XYZ file of C-alpha atoms in Angstrom:
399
model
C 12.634 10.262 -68.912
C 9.657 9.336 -66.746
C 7.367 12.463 -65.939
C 6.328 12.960 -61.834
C 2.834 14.472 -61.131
C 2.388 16.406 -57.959
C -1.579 15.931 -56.919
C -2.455 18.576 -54.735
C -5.682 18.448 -52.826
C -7.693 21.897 -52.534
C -6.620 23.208 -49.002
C -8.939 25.071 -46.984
C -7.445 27.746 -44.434
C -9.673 27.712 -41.185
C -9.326 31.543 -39.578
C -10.951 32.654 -36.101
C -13.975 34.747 -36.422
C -12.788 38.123 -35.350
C -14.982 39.230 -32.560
C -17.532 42.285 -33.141
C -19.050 44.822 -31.714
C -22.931 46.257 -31.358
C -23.949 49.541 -30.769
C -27.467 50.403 -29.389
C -28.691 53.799 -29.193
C -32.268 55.297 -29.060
C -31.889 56.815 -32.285
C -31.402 53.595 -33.468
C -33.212 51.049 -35.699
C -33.253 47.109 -35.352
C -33.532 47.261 -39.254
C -30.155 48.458 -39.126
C -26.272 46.943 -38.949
C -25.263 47.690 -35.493
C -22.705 49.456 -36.249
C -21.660 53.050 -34.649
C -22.891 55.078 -37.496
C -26.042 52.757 -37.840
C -26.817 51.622 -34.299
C -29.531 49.116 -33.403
C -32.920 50.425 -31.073
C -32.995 47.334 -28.471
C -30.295 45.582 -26.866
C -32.579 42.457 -27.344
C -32.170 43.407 -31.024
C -28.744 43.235 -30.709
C -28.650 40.255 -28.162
C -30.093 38.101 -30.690
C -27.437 39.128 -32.889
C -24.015 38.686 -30.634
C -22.121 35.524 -30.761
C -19.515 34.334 -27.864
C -16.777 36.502 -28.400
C -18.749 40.201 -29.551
C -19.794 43.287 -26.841
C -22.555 45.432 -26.706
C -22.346 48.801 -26.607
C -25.310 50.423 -25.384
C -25.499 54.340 -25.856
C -27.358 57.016 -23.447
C -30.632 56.964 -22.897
C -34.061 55.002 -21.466
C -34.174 51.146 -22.250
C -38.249 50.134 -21.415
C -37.326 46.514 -22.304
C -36.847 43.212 -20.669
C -33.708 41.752 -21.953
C -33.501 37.862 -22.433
C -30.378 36.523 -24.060
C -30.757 33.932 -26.405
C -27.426 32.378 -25.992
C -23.976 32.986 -23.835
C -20.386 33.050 -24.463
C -18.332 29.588 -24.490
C -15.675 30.430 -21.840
C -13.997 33.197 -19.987
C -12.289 34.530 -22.675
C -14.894 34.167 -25.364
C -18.218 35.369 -23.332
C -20.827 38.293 -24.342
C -20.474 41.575 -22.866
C -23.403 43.964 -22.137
C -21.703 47.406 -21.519
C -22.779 51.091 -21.232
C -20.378 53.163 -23.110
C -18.069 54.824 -21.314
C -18.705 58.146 -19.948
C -23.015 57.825 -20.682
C -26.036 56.946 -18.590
C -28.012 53.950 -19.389
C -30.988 52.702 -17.360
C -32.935 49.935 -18.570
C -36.539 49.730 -16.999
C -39.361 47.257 -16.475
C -42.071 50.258 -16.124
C -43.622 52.088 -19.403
C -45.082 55.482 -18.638
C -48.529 55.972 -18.076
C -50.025 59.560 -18.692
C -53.790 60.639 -19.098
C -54.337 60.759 -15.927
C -57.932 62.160 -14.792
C -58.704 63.889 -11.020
C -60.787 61.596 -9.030
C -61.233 63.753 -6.081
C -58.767 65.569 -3.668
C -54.986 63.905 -4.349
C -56.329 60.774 -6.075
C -56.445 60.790 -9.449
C -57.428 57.522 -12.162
C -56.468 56.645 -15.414
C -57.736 53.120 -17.552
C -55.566 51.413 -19.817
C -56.209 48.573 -21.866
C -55.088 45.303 -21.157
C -53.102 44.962 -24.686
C -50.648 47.782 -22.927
C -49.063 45.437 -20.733
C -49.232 42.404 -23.490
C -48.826 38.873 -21.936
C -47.878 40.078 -18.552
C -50.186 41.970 -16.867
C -48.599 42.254 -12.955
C -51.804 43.946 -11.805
C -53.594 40.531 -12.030
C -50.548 38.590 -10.958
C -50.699 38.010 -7.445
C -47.310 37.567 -4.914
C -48.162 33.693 -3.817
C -45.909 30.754 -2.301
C -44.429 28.880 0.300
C -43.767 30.681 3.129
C -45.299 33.559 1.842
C -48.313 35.234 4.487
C -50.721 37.635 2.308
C -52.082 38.642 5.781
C -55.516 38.800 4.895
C -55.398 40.886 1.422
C -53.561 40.472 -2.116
C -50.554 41.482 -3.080
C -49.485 41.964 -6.505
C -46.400 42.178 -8.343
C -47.081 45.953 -9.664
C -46.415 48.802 -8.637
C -46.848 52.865 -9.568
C -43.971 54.985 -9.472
C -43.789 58.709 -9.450
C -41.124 60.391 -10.655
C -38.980 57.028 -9.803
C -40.706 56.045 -6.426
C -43.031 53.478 -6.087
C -45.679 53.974 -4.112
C -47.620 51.790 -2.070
C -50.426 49.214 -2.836
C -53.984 49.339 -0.942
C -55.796 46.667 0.346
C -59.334 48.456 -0.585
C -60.216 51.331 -3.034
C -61.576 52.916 0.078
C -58.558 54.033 1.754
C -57.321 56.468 -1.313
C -60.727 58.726 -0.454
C -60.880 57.823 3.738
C -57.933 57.779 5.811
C -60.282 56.075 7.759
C -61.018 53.279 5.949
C -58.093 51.232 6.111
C -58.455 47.259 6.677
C -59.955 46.075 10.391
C -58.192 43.141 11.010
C -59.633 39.929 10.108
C -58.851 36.154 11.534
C -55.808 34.652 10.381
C -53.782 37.871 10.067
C -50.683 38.312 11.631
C -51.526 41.425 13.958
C -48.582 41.504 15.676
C -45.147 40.032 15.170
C -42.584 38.875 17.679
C -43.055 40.256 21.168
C -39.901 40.430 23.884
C -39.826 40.756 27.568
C -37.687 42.700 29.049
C -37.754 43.114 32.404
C -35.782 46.222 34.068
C -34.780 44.569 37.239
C -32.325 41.862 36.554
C -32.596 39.934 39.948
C -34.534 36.841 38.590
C -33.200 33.917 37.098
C -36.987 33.303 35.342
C -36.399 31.468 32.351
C -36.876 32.769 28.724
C -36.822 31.668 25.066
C -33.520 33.497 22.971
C -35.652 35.260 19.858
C -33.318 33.209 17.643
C -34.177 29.791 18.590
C -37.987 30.560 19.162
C -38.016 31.782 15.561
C -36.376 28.885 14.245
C -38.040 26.461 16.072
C -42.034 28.263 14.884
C -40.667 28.808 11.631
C -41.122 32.525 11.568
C -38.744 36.082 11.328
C -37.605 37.678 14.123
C -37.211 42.066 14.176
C -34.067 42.844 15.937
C -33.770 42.082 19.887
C -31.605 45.015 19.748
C -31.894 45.933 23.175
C -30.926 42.832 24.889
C -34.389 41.800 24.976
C -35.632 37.884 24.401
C -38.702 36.729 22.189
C -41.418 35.349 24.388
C -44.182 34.600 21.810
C -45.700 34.617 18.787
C -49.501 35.951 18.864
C -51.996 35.831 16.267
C -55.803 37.235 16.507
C -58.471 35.443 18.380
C -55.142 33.405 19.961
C -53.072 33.477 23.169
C -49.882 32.493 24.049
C -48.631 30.986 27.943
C -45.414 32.178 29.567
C -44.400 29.560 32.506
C -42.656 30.514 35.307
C -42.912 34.648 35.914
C -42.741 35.560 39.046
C -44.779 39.121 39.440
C -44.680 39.022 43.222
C -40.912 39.844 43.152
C -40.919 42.673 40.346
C -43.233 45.745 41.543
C -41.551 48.060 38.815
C -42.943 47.832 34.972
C -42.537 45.291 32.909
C -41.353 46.068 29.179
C -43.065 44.502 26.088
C -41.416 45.153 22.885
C -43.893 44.647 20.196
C -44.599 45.160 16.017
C -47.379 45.617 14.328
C -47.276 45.490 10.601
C -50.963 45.495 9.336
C -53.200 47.073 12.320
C -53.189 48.533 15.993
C -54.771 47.017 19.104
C -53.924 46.263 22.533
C -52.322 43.735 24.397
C -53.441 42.883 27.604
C -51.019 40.403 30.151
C -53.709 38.168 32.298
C -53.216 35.333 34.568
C -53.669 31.621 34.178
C -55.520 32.402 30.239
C -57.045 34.978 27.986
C -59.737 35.633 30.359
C -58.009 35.453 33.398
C -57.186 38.167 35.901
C -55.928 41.543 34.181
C -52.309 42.529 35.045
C -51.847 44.951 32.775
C -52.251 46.397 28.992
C -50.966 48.261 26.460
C -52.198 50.080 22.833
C -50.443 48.706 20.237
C -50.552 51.307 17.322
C -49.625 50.463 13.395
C -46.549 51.636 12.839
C -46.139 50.928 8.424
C -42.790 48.994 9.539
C -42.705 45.980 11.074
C -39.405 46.552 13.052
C -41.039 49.514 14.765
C -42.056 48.739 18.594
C -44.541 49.503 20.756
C -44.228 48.793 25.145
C -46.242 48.932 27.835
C -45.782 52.321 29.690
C -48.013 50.955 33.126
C -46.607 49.067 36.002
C -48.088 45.439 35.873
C -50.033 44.316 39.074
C -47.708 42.455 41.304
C -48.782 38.820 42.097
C -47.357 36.644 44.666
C -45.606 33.747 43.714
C -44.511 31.683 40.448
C -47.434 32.098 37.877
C -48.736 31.289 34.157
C -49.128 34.579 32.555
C -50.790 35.149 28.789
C -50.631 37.823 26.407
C -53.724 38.332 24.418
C -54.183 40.474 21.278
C -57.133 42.488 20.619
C -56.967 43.287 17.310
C -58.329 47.400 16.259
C -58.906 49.034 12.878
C -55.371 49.903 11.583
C -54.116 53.282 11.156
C -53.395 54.837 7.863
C -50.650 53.444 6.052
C -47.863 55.692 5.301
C -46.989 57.443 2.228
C -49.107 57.422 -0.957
C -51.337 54.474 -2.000
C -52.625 53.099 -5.596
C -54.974 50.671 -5.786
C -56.201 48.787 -9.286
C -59.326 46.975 -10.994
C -58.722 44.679 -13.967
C -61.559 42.869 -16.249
C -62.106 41.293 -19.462
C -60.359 44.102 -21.482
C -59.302 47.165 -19.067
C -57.030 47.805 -16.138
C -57.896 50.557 -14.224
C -55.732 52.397 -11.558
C -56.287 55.195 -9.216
C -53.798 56.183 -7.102
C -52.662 59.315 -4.754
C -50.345 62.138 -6.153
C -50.085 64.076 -3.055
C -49.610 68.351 -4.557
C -48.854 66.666 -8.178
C -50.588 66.420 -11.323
C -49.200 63.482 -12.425
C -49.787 64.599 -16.181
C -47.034 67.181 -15.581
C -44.569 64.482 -13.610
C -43.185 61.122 -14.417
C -45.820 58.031 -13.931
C -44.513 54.368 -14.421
C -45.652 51.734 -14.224
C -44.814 48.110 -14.025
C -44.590 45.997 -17.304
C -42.188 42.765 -17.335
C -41.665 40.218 -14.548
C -37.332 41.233 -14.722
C -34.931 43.465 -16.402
C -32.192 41.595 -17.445
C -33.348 37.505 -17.028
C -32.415 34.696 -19.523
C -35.656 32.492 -19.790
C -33.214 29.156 -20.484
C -30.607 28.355 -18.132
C -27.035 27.291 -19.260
C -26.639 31.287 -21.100
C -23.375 30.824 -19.787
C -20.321 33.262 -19.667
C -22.123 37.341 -20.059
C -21.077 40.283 -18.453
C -23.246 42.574 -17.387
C -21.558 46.122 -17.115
C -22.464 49.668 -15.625
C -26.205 50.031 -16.305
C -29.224 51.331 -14.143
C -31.805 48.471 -13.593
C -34.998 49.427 -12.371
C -38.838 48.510 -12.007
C -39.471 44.456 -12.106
C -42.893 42.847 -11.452
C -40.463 40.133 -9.691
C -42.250 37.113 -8.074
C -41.606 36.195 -4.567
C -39.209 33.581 -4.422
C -38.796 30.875 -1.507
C -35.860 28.197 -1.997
C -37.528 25.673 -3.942
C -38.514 27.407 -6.947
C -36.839 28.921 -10.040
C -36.311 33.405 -8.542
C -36.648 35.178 -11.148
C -35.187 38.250 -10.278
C -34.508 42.033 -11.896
C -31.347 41.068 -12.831
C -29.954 36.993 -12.857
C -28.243 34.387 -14.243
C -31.226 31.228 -14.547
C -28.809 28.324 -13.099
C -26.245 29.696 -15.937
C -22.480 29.773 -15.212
C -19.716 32.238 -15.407
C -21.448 35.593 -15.053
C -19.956 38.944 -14.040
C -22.322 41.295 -12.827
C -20.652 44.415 -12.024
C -20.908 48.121 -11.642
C -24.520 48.540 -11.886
C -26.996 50.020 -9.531
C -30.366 47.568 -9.461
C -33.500 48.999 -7.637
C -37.086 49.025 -7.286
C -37.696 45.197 -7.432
């Protein structure tokens, strides 16, 4: 009787990965497992360890970090979850704390840091630049100085934290003054004016609210004047309204006939206001004028009032950055000082990180760039061209 033999191959089960879970506290240590007992210190730590599939759990506390995940999830049901635990209070911040602080004189105080505090992103050399993008005159950088969670607001000269007085006189090339509207208060003229919407489309510029029914008329920059065809003055012997904003520095605005040094008709003080949406009018009758006429409004600029709220202003060289700023009543050594530190919060520096979730944390305190259409906007808190994000339930500030 003939033996059979039965060859089996060696068989290899295949079983899905089960899915795990991270825990992040700052008790933690990156040197450990991630596990509850033995949580991680970073939620980079821990986002260099989670595969498509696993969640984050990130305990209470103070995150100074920028995250940047090094890969995504595969689909819907198999993406990486960033979560706060339930019930705690996460923030995750930009900023690191500054103290050492060292009175200056009056409210202002100083304090120099070196330049290896703020490693290979220093946002108090890197400067807000781009298309579309008007400096008016000065720099603006991506930092800012927060007390106790409020930023405050950047000088254009060390002067002005000592002298209210010695704010910025304006300069040629700023823009002095915004949109202005006419409005006139009696309504029997069929004159014809420019709608603020298609005037600002058509110069390529923003528009504050015509909130009152009122209609752009120009566009005025120092050392320029702007012609308005067809006003008839002879038929209007009550004031004329001029709705006006000045963002960077007071003057006054005087309406003329025929050009800027025609016949005066009337003026008006145009005073900074820290808000460009804030308006200024003329409170004087203009001179009536017979007949159909050209009419300009010319801006002569004036030193700018103070700027509102408390200022910082800051010095780098080779090695140091150095920052005064105002503390109005505080010594900032006994309150909260921050700082920015990282150009986003929460910002993948690929894109296609595809398929995270991004649950229930405070993000606060980017050095974000500006951002006009055609480049990459890095942001607090975004995606880099990557798909199938959910962004939920968090509160995002301070950008």
């Amino acid at each position: 009787m003939a033996t059979a033999w039965l060859v089996l191959g060696p068989a290899f089960a295949v079983w899905p990965t089960a899915a795990r879970e991270f825990h992040v506290s700052v008790q933690g240590h990156d040197a450990h497992a991630g596990t509850r007992r033995a949580p991680l210190r970073t939620i980079q730590r821990a986002a260099e360890l989670a595969q498509p599939g696993d969640t984050i759990t990130v305990h209470q506390g103070v995150y100074r970090e920028r995250v940047n995940p090094p890969r995504g999830g595969t689909s819907d049901r198999k993406r990486i979850v960033y979560r706060v635990a339930p019930g705690e209070h996460v923030e995750i911040k930009g900023s690191e704390v500054v103290t050492g602080w060292t009175r200056e004189r009056g409210d202002v105080w100083k304090v120099t840091l070196p330049n290896t505090f703020f490693g290979s992103f220093n946002p108090f050399t890197n400067v807000i630049q781009g298309d579309w993008f008007d400096p008016r005159g000065r720099l603006h950088h991506t930092a800012a100085v927060y007390l106790n969670g409020e930023w405050l607001t950047e000088a254009a000269r060390l002067e002005q934290l000592f002298d209210p007085d010695a704010t910025p006189v304006a300069v040629p090339g700023d823009y002095l003054l915004n949109v202005a509207w006419w409005r006139p208060l009696s309504e029997a003229t069929d004159t014809p004016r420019i709608p603020a919407i298609r005037f600002a489309a058509q110069q390529g510029i923003q528009t504050a609210p015509c909130s009152e029914g009122g209609e752009c008329i120009g566009w005025i920059e120092h050392g320029d004047w702007v012609r308005y065809e067809g006003v008839d003055f002879g038929a209007r012997t009550e004031r004329i309204e001029f709705r006006a904003a000045s963002a960077t520095a007071g003057g006054i605005i005087e309406v003329r006939l025929d050009s800027p040094t025609g016949e005066l008709l009337g003026r008006a003080t145009v005073r900074h206001t820290g808000d460009w949406q804030q308006w200024a009018a003329f409170n004087a009758r203009v001179k009536p004028v017979s007949g159909v006429k050209t009419v300009c409004l010319v801006f002569k600029a004036g030193k700018a009032l103070p700027v509102s709220g408390p200022l910082w202003f800051a010095q780098v060289d080779a090695t140091n950055t150095t920052i005064w700023a105002q503390f109005p009543g505080a010594n900032p050594n006994e309150q909260l000082v921050e700082v920015n530190a990282r150009p986003a919060v929460f910002y993948p520096d690929q894109p296609g990180r595809n398929f995270i979730t991004v649950r229930g944390f405070i993000l606060r305190h980017a050095a974000t760039q500006w951002a006009p259409p055609t480049a990459e906007q890095i942001g607090l808190v975004g995606t880099h061209w990557s798909k199938g994000w959910i962004i939920e339930r968090n509160v995002i500030s301070h950008s």
